[in-house]
Coordinates of C-alpha atoms in Angstrom, one line a residue:
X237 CA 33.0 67.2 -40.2
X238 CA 32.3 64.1 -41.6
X239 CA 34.0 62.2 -38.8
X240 CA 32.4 64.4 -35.8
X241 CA 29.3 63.3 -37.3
X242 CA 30.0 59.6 -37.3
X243 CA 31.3 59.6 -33.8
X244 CA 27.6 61.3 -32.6
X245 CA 25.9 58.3 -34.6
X246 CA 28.2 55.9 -32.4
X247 CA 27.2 57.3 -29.5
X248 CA 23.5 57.4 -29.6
X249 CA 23.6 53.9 -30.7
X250 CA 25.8 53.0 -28.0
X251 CA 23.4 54.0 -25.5
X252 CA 20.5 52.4 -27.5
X253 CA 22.3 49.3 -26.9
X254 CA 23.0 49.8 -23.7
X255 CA 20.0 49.0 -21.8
X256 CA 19.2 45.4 -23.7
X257 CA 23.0 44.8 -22.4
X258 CA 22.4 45.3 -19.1
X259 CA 18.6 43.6 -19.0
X260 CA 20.6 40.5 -20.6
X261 CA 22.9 40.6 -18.3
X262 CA 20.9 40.2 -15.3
X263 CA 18.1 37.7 -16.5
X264 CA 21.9 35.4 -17.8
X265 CA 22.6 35.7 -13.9
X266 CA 19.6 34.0 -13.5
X267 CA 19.4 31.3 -16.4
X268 CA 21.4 32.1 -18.8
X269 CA 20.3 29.2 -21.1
X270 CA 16.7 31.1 -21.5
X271 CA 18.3 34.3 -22.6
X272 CA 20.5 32.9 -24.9
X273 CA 16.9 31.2 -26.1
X274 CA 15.1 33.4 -26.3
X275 CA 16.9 35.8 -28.0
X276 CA 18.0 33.3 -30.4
X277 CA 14.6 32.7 -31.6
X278 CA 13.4 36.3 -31.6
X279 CA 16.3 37.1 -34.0
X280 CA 15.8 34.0 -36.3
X281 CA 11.5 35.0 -36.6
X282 CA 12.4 38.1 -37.2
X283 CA 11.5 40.0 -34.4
X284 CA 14.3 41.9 -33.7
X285 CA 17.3 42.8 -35.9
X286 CA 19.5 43.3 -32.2
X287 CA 20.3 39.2 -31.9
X288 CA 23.7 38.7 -34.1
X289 CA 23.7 35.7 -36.2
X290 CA 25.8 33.7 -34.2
X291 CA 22.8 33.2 -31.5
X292 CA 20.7 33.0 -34.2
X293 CA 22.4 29.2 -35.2
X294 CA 20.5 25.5 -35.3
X295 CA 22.8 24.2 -33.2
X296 CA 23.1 27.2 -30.6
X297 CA 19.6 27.1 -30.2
X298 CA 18.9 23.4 -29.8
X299 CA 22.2 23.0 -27.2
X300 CA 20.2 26.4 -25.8
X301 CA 17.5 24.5 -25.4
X302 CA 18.6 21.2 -24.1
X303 CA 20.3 23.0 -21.4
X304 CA 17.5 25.2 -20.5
X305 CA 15.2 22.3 -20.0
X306 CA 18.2 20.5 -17.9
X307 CA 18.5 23.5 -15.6
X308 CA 14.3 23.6 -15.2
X309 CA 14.5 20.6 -13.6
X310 CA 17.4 20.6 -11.5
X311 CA 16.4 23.9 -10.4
X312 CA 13.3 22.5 -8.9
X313 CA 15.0 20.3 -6.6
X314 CA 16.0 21.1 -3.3
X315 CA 20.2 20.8 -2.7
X316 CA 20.3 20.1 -6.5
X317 CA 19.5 23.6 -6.9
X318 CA 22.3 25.0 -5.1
X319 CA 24.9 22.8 -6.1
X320 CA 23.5 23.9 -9.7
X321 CA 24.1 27.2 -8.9
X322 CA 27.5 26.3 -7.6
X323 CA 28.4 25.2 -11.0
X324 CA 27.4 27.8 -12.6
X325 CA 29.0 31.0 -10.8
X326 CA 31.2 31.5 -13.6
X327 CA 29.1 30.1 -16.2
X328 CA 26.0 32.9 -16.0
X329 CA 29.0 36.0 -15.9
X330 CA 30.8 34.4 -18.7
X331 CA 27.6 33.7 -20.8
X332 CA 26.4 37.4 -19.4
X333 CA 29.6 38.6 -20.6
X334 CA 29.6 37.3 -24.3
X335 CA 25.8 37.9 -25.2
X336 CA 26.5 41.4 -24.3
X337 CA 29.3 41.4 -26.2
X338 CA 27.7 40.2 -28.8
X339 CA 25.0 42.6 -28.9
X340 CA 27.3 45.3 -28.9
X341 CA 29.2 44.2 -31.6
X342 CA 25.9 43.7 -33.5
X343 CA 25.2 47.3 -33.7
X344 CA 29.3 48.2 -34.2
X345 CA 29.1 50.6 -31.5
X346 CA 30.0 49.4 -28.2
X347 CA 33.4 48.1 -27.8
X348 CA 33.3 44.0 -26.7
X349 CA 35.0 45.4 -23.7
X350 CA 32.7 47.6 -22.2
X351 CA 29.9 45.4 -22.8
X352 CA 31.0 42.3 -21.3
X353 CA 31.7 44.0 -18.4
X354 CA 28.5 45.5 -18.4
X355 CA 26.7 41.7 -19.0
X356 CA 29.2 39.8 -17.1
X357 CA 29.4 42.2 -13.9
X358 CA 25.2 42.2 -13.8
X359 CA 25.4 38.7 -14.4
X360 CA 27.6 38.1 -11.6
X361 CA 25.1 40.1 -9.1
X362 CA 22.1 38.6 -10.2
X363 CA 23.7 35.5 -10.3
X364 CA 24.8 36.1 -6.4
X365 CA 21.0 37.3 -5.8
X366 CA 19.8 33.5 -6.9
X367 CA 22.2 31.5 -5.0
X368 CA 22.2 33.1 -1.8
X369 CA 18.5 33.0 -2.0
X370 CA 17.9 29.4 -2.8
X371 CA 20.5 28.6 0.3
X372 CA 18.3 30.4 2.0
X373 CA 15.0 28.4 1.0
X374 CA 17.0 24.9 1.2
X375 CA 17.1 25.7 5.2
X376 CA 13.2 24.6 4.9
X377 CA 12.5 20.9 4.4
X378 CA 10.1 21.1 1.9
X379 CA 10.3 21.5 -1.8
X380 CA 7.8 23.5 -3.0
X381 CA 9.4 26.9 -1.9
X382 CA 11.8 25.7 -4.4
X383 CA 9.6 24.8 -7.0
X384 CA 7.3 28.3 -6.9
X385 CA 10.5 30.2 -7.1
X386 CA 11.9 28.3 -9.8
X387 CA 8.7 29.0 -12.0
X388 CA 8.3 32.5 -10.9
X389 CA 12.2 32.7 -11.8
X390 CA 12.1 31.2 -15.6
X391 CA 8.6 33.4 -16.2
X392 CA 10.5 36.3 -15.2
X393 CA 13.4 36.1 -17.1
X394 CA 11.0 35.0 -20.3
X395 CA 9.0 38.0 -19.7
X396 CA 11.7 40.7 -18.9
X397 CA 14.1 39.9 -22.2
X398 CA 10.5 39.8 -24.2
X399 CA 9.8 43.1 -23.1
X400 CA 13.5 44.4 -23.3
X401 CA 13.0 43.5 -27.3
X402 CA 10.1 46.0 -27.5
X403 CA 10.7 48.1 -24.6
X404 CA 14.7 47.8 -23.6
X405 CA 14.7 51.2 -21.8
X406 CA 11.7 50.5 -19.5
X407 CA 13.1 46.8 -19.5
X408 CA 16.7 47.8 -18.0
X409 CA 14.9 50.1 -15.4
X410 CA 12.7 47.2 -13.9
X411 CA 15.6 44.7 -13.7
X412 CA 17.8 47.7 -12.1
X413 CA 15.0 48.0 -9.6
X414 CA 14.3 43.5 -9.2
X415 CA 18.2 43.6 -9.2
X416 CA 18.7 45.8 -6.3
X417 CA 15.7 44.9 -4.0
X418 CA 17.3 41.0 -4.5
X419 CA 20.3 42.9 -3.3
X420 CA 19.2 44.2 -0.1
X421 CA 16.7 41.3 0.7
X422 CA 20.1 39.3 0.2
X423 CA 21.7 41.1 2.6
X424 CA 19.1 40.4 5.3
X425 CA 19.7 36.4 4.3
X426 CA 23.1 36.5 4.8
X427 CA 22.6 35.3 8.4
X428 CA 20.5 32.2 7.3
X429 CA 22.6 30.9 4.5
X430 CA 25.7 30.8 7.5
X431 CA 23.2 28.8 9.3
X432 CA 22.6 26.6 6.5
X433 CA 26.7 26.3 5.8
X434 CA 26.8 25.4 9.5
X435 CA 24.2 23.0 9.8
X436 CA 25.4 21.6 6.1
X437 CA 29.0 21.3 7.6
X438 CA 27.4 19.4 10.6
X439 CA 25.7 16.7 8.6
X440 CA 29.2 16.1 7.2
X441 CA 30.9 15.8 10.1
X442 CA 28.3 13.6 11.4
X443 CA 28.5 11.1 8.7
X444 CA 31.7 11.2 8.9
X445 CA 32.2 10.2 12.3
X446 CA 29.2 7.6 12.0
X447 CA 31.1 5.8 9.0
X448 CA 34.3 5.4 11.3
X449 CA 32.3 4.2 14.7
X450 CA 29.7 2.2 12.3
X451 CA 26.6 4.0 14.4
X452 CA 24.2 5.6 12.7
X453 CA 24.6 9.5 12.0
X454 CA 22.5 11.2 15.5

């Protein structure tokens, strides 16, 4: 008896943990930096008793940070962005993958299994959601597309884990929802980001041929 009881306890606490997994996953797909964070400081004022120590560290937070304010630059910068994003393709799942890993250990009911590949496979989608969409904007010259989307990015991503520390049911529900509309708007941008390769590939190939003649690129 004693068991079947603790094996019930597991699994409501699994599924309590469950949706801050998942929210963490998709807002690491996005900048994982900012999770890592933010959840670092809500778990070292006491705000949560979720975080596990380990994000909780001095120097995880300040390398969080350093990072975080790296990416909120580059981000903002036409080209820059993408080949950011390009960088980071198996840095957001990975970094998806161990917070929510982490969190699950935390509570001793999830294994580190399941949760990483909750965090890392919601990472990976979000993460897929950003790119394609900011090779989408980079087809427009100029750079304030990039910089609105950027802000309305880090704000989101600030405000969803916030509310997923209060709220992680109603949290994991919004970014399903944010997670699948990027999905299908993605799929709609598909066409433009070829165009983009193309065009991209052209420039290349123009340069190229304009260093070996010695004319300028047409």
């Amino acid at each position: 008896m004693p068991r079947t009881r603790s094996s019930r306890l597991v699994t409501i606490t699994s599924v309590s943990v469950l949706p801050l997994v998942f929210t963490s996953g998709w807002a690491s797909g996005i900048n994982a930096y900012a999770v890592v964070l933010l959840l670092g400081i809500f778990g070292a004022t006491g705000l949560t008793d979720e975080v596990p120590e380990s994000l909780q560290r001095t120097d995880v937070l300040i390398a969080a940070g350093v990072l975080f304010l790296c990416e909120a630059v580059a981000d903002k910068i036409p080209y820059v962005d993408s080949l950011w994003d390009t960088a980071h393709t198996v840095i957001r799942p990975v970094s998806g993958a161990v917070v929510g890993a982490l969190l699950a250990g935390q509570s001793g009911s999830l294994s580190d299994l399941a949760a990483g590949a909750v965090g890392g496979s919601t990472a990976l989608a979000s993460h897929a959601v950003k790119a394609g969409t900011r090779m989408a904007i980079n087809t427009s010259p100029e750079p304030f597309t990039n910089v609105a989307m950027s802000t309305a990015e880090d704000l989101g991503v600030a405000g969803i884990i916030t509310f997923a520390i209060f709220h992680p049911e109603a949290a994991a529900i919004i970014a399903a929802v944010l997670l699948f509309l990027g999905l299908f708007m993605l799929y709609f941008l598909i066409s433009r980001i070829r165009r983009f390769l193309r065009r991209r590939a052209q420039r290349r190939e123009e340069r190229r041929i304009a260093h070996r003649t010695g004319a300028p690129p047409g």
